[in-house]
mmCIF file of C-alpha atoms and ligand atoms in Angstrom:
data_model
loop_
_atom_site.group_PDB
_atom_site.id
_atom_site.type_symbol
_atom_site.label_atom_id
_atom_site.label_comp_id
_atom_site.label_asym_id
_atom_site.label_seq_id
_atom_site.Cartn_x
_atom_site.Cartn_y
_atom_site.Cartn_z
ATOM 1 C CA MET A 1 9.386 -45.909 -7.279
ATOM 2 C CA THR A 2 12.147 -43.150 -6.120
ATOM 3 C CA GLN A 3 11.165 -40.060 -4.985
ATOM 4 C CA ASP A 4 12.491 -38.570 -8.334
ATOM 5 C CA GLU A 5 10.561 -40.826 -9.896
ATOM 6 C CA LEU A 6 7.360 -40.177 -8.396
ATOM 7 C CA LYS A 7 8.272 -36.116 -8.766
ATOM 8 C CA LYS A 8 8.571 -36.714 -12.763
ATOM 9 C CA ALA A 9 5.489 -38.478 -12.792
ATOM 10 C CA VAL A 10 3.555 -35.573 -11.519
ATOM 11 C CA ALA A 11 5.631 -33.129 -13.736
ATOM 12 C CA LYS A 12 4.530 -35.042 -16.800
ATOM 13 C CA ALA A 13 0.972 -35.134 -15.156
ATOM 14 C CA ALA A 14 0.636 -31.205 -14.945
ATOM 15 C CA VAL A 15 2.041 -30.955 -18.473
ATOM 16 C CA ASP A 16 -0.533 -33.082 -19.867
ATOM 17 C CA TYR A 17 -3.083 -31.404 -18.004
ATOM 18 C CA ILE A 18 -2.168 -27.608 -18.881
ATOM 19 C CA ALA A 19 -1.390 -28.822 -22.353
ATOM 20 C CA PRO A 20 -4.612 -29.340 -24.143
ATOM 21 C CA ARG A 21 -5.766 -25.825 -22.311
ATOM 22 C CA LEU A 22 -2.803 -23.610 -23.525
ATOM 23 C CA GLU A 23 -3.442 -20.735 -25.930
ATOM 24 C CA ARG A 24 -0.863 -19.371 -28.118
ATOM 25 C CA ASP A 25 -0.790 -16.174 -26.028
ATOM 26 C CA SER A 26 -0.972 -18.309 -22.715
ATOM 27 C CA VAL A 27 1.712 -17.347 -19.753
ATOM 28 C CA VAL A 28 2.165 -20.167 -17.541
ATOM 29 C CA GLY A 29 3.147 -19.283 -13.841
ATOM 30 C CA VAL A 30 6.094 -21.584 -12.603
ATOM 31 C CA GLY A 31 7.086 -22.253 -9.124
ATOM 32 C CA THR A 32 10.844 -23.172 -7.581
ATOM 33 C CA GLY A 33 12.473 -26.275 -6.429
ATOM 34 C CA SER A 34 13.212 -30.093 -8.088
ATOM 35 C CA THR A 35 9.528 -31.238 -8.728
ATOM 36 C CA ALA A 36 9.131 -27.468 -10.510
ATOM 37 C CA ASN A 37 12.418 -28.127 -12.504
ATOM 38 C CA PHE A 38 11.275 -31.594 -13.939
ATOM 39 C CA PHE A 39 8.212 -29.665 -14.820
ATOM 40 C CA ILE A 40 10.144 -26.977 -16.610
ATOM 41 C CA ASP A 41 12.296 -29.667 -18.580
ATOM 42 C CA MET A 42 8.823 -31.162 -19.599
ATOM 43 C CA LEU A 43 6.984 -28.091 -20.601
ATOM 44 C CA ALA A 44 9.950 -26.678 -22.704
ATOM 45 C CA GLU A 45 8.878 -29.668 -25.272
ATOM 46 C CA LEU A 46 5.499 -27.437 -25.598
ATOM 47 C CA LYS A 47 7.501 -24.324 -25.968
ATOM 48 C CA ASN A 48 5.881 -23.503 -29.470
ATOM 49 C CA GLU A 49 2.463 -24.094 -28.085
ATOM 50 C CA PHE A 50 2.084 -20.750 -25.810
ATOM 51 C CA ASP A 51 3.729 -17.360 -25.232
ATOM 52 C CA GLY A 52 5.991 -17.746 -22.111
ATOM 53 C CA ALA A 53 6.427 -18.109 -18.182
ATOM 54 C CA VAL A 54 6.371 -16.143 -15.287
ATOM 55 C CA ALA A 55 9.175 -17.423 -12.684
ATOM 56 C CA SER A 56 8.589 -17.245 -9.287
ATOM 57 C CA SER A 57 12.746 -17.291 -8.671
ATOM 58 C CA GLU A 58 15.871 -16.359 -10.100
ATOM 59 C CA ALA A 59 17.018 -20.010 -10.163
ATOM 60 C CA THR A 60 13.708 -21.030 -12.216
ATOM 61 C CA ALA A 61 14.204 -17.836 -14.468
ATOM 62 C CA GLU A 62 17.249 -19.380 -15.410
ATOM 63 C CA ARG A 63 16.249 -22.993 -15.923
ATOM 64 C CA LEU A 64 13.435 -21.196 -18.405
ATOM 65 C CA LYS A 65 15.576 -19.344 -20.455
ATOM 66 C CA SER A 66 17.822 -21.919 -20.751
ATOM 67 C CA HIS A 67 15.177 -23.916 -22.763
ATOM 68 C CA GLY A 68 14.260 -20.925 -24.567
ATOM 69 C CA ILE A 69 11.158 -20.129 -22.776
ATOM 70 C CA PRO A 70 10.400 -16.385 -22.568
ATOM 71 C CA VAL A 71 10.453 -15.204 -19.060
ATOM 72 C CA TYR A 72 8.124 -12.234 -18.284
ATOM 73 C CA ASP A 73 8.081 -9.516 -15.134
ATOM 74 C CA LEU A 74 4.494 -10.616 -13.610
ATOM 75 C CA ASN A 75 3.641 -6.906 -14.125
ATOM 76 C CA SER A 76 3.675 -6.860 -17.561
ATOM 77 C CA ALA A 77 2.068 -10.395 -17.969
ATOM 78 C CA GLY A 78 -1.341 -9.790 -17.128
ATOM 79 C CA GLU A 79 -3.509 -12.889 -15.888
ATOM 80 C CA LEU A 80 -2.007 -15.959 -15.754
ATOM 81 C CA GLU A 81 -4.165 -19.058 -16.394
ATOM 82 C CA PHE A 82 -2.399 -21.790 -14.420
ATOM 83 C CA TYR A 83 0.553 -21.467 -11.651
ATOM 84 C CA VAL A 84 2.485 -24.953 -11.387
ATOM 85 C CA ASP A 85 4.543 -25.632 -8.267
ATOM 86 C CA GLY A 86 5.627 -28.095 -5.864
ATOM 87 C CA ALA A 87 5.654 -27.848 -1.954
ATOM 88 C CA ASP A 88 7.001 -29.035 1.419
ATOM 89 C CA GLU A 89 3.586 -30.256 2.740
ATOM 90 C CA THR A 90 0.177 -30.500 1.935
ATOM 91 C CA ASN A 91 -3.000 -31.360 3.801
ATOM 92 C CA GLU A 92 -6.532 -32.695 2.702
ATOM 93 C CA HIS A 93 -7.677 -29.193 2.083
ATOM 94 C CA LEU A 94 -4.706 -28.691 -0.025
ATOM 95 C CA GLU A 95 -3.484 -26.234 2.488
ATOM 96 C CA LEU A 96 0.271 -26.107 1.861
ATOM 97 C CA ILE A 97 3.753 -25.226 3.379
ATOM 98 C CA LYS A 98 6.279 -23.890 1.065
ATOM 99 C CA GLY A 99 9.396 -22.183 1.111
ATOM 100 C CA GLY A 100 11.948 -25.187 1.926
ATOM 101 C CA GLY A 101 13.892 -23.567 -1.322
ATOM 102 C CA GLY A 102 13.358 -19.847 0.019
ATOM 103 C CA ALA A 103 10.781 -18.659 -2.801
ATOM 104 C CA LEU A 104 7.937 -18.574 -0.819
ATOM 105 C CA THR A 105 7.325 -14.738 -1.240
ATOM 106 C CA ARG A 106 7.445 -15.128 -4.989
ATOM 107 C CA GLU A 107 5.618 -18.148 -4.977
ATOM 108 C CA LYS A 108 2.876 -16.729 -2.984
ATOM 109 C CA ILE A 109 2.628 -13.687 -5.537
ATOM 110 C CA VAL A 110 2.566 -15.706 -8.666
ATOM 111 C CA ALA A 111 0.053 -18.244 -7.049
ATOM 112 C CA GLU A 112 -2.149 -15.113 -6.076
ATOM 113 C CA VAL A 113 -2.653 -14.055 -9.588
ATOM 114 C CA ALA A 114 -3.014 -17.448 -11.065
ATOM 115 C CA LYS A 115 -6.420 -18.544 -11.581
ATOM 116 C CA THR A 116 -5.785 -22.341 -11.289
ATOM 117 C CA PHE A 117 -2.932 -23.586 -9.189
ATOM 118 C CA ILE A 118 -1.749 -26.863 -9.648
ATOM 119 C CA CYS A 119 0.305 -28.573 -6.801
ATOM 120 C CA ILE A 120 2.287 -31.147 -7.811
ATOM 121 C CA ALA A 121 3.948 -33.408 -5.007
ATOM 122 C CA ASP A 122 5.199 -36.969 -4.358
ATOM 123 C CA GLU A 123 3.025 -38.761 -1.430
ATOM 124 C CA SER A 124 5.770 -38.128 1.357
ATOM 125 C CA LYS A 125 4.191 -34.357 1.322
ATOM 126 C CA LYS A 126 1.022 -35.336 2.476
ATOM 127 C CA VAL A 127 0.375 -35.195 5.993
ATOM 128 C CA GLY A 128 -2.654 -35.017 8.189
ATOM 129 C CA VAL A 129 -1.714 -31.968 10.057
ATOM 130 C CA LEU A 130 0.712 -29.276 8.858
ATOM 131 C CA GLY A 131 3.901 -28.303 10.485
ATOM 132 C CA GLU A 132 5.892 -31.617 10.591
ATOM 133 C CA PHE A 133 8.404 -29.399 7.989
ATOM 134 C CA PRO A 134 9.675 -26.474 9.744
ATOM 135 C CA LEU A 135 7.145 -23.475 8.054
ATOM 136 C CA PRO A 136 9.539 -20.778 6.528
ATOM 137 C CA VAL A 137 9.340 -17.114 7.198
ATOM 138 C CA GLU A 138 11.020 -14.274 5.286
ATOM 139 C CA VAL A 139 11.863 -11.448 7.209
ATOM 140 C CA ILE A 140 13.557 -8.057 6.757
ATOM 141 C CA PRO A 141 17.065 -8.586 8.120
ATOM 142 C CA MET A 142 16.941 -5.688 10.577
ATOM 143 C CA ALA A 143 13.729 -7.226 12.092
ATOM 144 C CA ARG A 144 15.042 -10.943 12.881
ATOM 145 C CA SER A 145 15.394 -10.773 16.865
ATOM 146 C CA LEU A 146 11.761 -8.698 17.025
ATOM 147 C CA VAL A 147 10.092 -11.416 14.605
ATOM 148 C CA GLY A 148 12.050 -14.381 16.272
ATOM 149 C CA ARG A 149 10.397 -13.087 19.787
ATOM 150 C CA GLU A 150 7.060 -12.554 18.283
ATOM 151 C CA ILE A 151 7.007 -16.251 16.908
ATOM 152 C CA VAL A 152 8.270 -17.608 20.314
ATOM 153 C CA LYS A 153 4.870 -16.042 21.922
ATOM 154 C CA LEU A 154 2.909 -17.903 19.192
ATOM 155 C CA GLY A 155 4.415 -21.065 20.529
ATOM 156 C CA GLY A 156 6.804 -21.838 17.815
ATOM 157 C CA ASP A 157 10.898 -22.399 17.776
ATOM 158 C CA PRO A 158 12.478 -19.831 15.216
ATOM 159 C CA VAL A 159 15.523 -21.117 13.559
ATOM 160 C CA TYR A 160 17.721 -18.640 11.462
ATOM 161 C CA ARG A 161 18.721 -20.323 8.056
ATOM 162 C CA ASP A 162 22.280 -19.448 8.343
ATOM 163 C CA GLY A 163 24.070 -18.301 5.237
ATOM 164 C CA PHE A 164 20.717 -17.833 3.244
ATOM 165 C CA THR A 165 19.804 -14.751 1.400
ATOM 166 C CA THR A 166 16.460 -14.477 -0.731
ATOM 167 C CA ASP A 167 16.141 -13.440 -4.042
ATOM 168 C CA ASN A 168 14.671 -10.126 -2.463
ATOM 169 C CA GLY A 169 17.261 -9.576 0.096
ATOM 170 C CA ASN A 170 15.584 -10.778 3.094
ATOM 171 C CA ILE A 171 16.477 -13.539 5.561
ATOM 172 C CA ILE A 172 14.508 -16.992 6.258
ATOM 173 C CA LEU A 173 13.284 -18.084 10.073
ATOM 174 C CA ASP A 174 12.268 -21.754 10.118
ATOM 175 C CA ILE A 175 9.451 -22.491 12.490
ATOM 176 C CA TYR A 176 10.017 -25.483 14.255
ATOM 177 C CA ASN A 177 7.029 -27.353 16.880
ATOM 178 C CA MET A 178 4.333 -24.906 15.672
ATOM 179 C CA ASP A 179 0.820 -25.699 16.579
ATOM 180 C CA ILE A 180 -0.879 -25.441 12.847
ATOM 181 C CA SER A 181 -4.064 -27.049 13.259
ATOM 182 C CA ARG A 182 -5.777 -23.887 11.811
ATOM 183 C CA PRO A 183 -3.501 -22.773 8.879
ATOM 184 C CA ILE A 184 -5.348 -19.498 7.802
ATOM 185 C CA GLN A 185 -5.237 -18.224 11.344
ATOM 186 C CA ILE A 186 -1.640 -18.678 11.928
ATOM 187 C CA GLU A 187 -0.956 -17.735 8.309
ATOM 188 C CA GLU A 188 -2.437 -14.143 9.189
ATOM 189 C CA ARG A 189 -0.991 -13.891 12.753
ATOM 190 C CA LEU A 190 2.754 -14.542 11.287
ATOM 191 C CA ASN A 191 1.936 -11.863 8.452
ATOM 192 C CA ASN A 192 0.744 -9.480 11.136
ATOM 193 C CA ILE A 193 4.257 -9.616 12.753
ATOM 194 C CA VAL A 194 6.086 -6.161 11.780
ATOM 195 C CA GLY A 195 9.287 -7.267 9.824
ATOM 196 C CA VAL A 196 7.870 -10.292 8.211
ATOM 197 C CA VAL A 197 7.353 -9.907 4.354
ATOM 198 C CA THR A 198 5.474 -13.564 4.270
ATOM 199 C CA ASN A 199 5.402 -16.981 5.372
ATOM 200 C CA GLY A 200 5.145 -19.899 3.721
ATOM 201 C CA LEU A 201 1.759 -21.231 4.778
ATOM 202 C CA PHE A 202 -0.495 -21.282 1.792
ATOM 203 C CA ALA A 203 -4.048 -21.159 3.512
ATOM 204 C CA ARG A 204 -5.755 -18.282 2.537
ATOM 205 C CA ARG A 205 -4.870 -19.158 -1.125
ATOM 206 C CA PRO A 206 -4.670 -23.137 -1.135
ATOM 207 C CA ALA A 207 -3.990 -25.262 -4.593
ATOM 208 C CA ASP A 208 -6.956 -25.807 -6.603
ATOM 209 C CA LEU A 209 -5.560 -29.081 -7.665
ATOM 210 C CA LEU A 210 -3.209 -31.483 -6.227
ATOM 211 C CA LEU A 211 -1.197 -34.280 -8.444
ATOM 212 C CA LEU A 212 0.103 -36.502 -5.791
ATOM 213 C CA GLY A 213 2.639 -38.900 -6.720
ATOM 214 C CA THR A 214 2.115 -42.651 -5.423
ATOM 215 C CA SER A 215 3.146 -45.998 -5.826
ATOM 216 C CA ARG A 216 0.134 -46.868 -7.477
ATOM 217 C CA GLY A 217 -0.074 -43.857 -10.104
ATOM 218 C CA VAL A 218 -0.713 -40.150 -10.259
ATOM 219 C CA GLU A 219 -3.560 -39.164 -7.872
ATOM 220 C CA SER A 220 -5.533 -35.958 -8.998
ATOM 221 C CA ILE A 221 -7.439 -34.121 -6.038
ATOM 222 C CA ALA A 222 -9.340 -31.008 -6.672
ATOM 223 C CA ARG A 223 -9.945 -28.793 -3.927
ATOM 224 C CA LYS A 224 -13.494 -29.412 -2.354
ATOM 225 C CA ASP A 225 -14.825 -25.745 -2.780
ATOM 226 C CA SER A 226 -12.726 -24.886 -6.075
HETATM 227 O O1 5RP B 1 8.438 -24.062 -1.881
HETATM 228 C C1 5RP B 1 9.171 -24.598 -2.419
HETATM 229 C C2 5RP B 1 10.564 -23.730 -2.761
HETATM 230 O O2 5RP B 1 10.493 -22.412 -2.182
HETATM 231 C C3 5RP B 1 9.442 -25.876 -2.979
HETATM 232 O O3 5RP B 1 8.118 -25.954 -3.844
HETATM 233 C C4 5RP B 1 9.091 -27.101 -2.044
HETATM 234 O O4 5RP B 1 10.677 -26.733 -1.083
HETATM 235 C C5 5RP B 1 9.264 -28.092 -2.810
HETATM 236 O O5 5RP B 1 10.447 -28.707 -3.285
HETATM 237 P P1 5RP B 1 11.086 -30.135 -3.880
HETATM 238 O O6 5RP B 1 10.049 -29.974 -5.196
HETATM 239 O O7 5RP B 1 12.220 -29.823 -4.330
HETATM 240 O O8 5RP B 1 10.589 -31.038 -2.899
#
């Protein structure tokens, strides 16, 4: 199977998982990226069975609206039952690296609000130790050099994502060669650097359910303590 076929399979598995659990007044949190896009396209078929969505990026909001799915501001949406999103990497504890598409801050905010965070990913994203994929950090532009120096002190190699601006008007530093064997500690240390908005480690708030697309079918992996 191609990677896109695996992404479609996990998107469908996510729709199948939430469909019987949706109420007429449900609002669904929706992530960003190519896997999330497949999910949005399939979610559209259920659009008369739930109220609407909260988007984790402008691109996702546009795609939801193009299907006629109402998009709500998170502040007026109240509680979200589900947040469905892809990932750049996941480990066995469902701790993630996200933000390859640069939407990490809004993704983290929406994930924080949701009762159940469903991660949809193809098997190429499953790793033993996080960090092969460069870890994105959203940074206030004037703090770029300061944050870069602090990241070097933590043992990482920051690279400026040239020409990219987040939906929040900030920049991204991608960290290479970082030891992420203790994800919660690294997530907190990076977030403590002045000028960092947030980083793409989802360890404090990992996924609750991983739907992993493999050549043998979609594996459903629940977080052990969730
Ligand atoms: O975190 C993300 C965007 O900020 C995406 O979920 C991540 O980059 C995976 O993308 P894709 O589904 O295209 O492989």
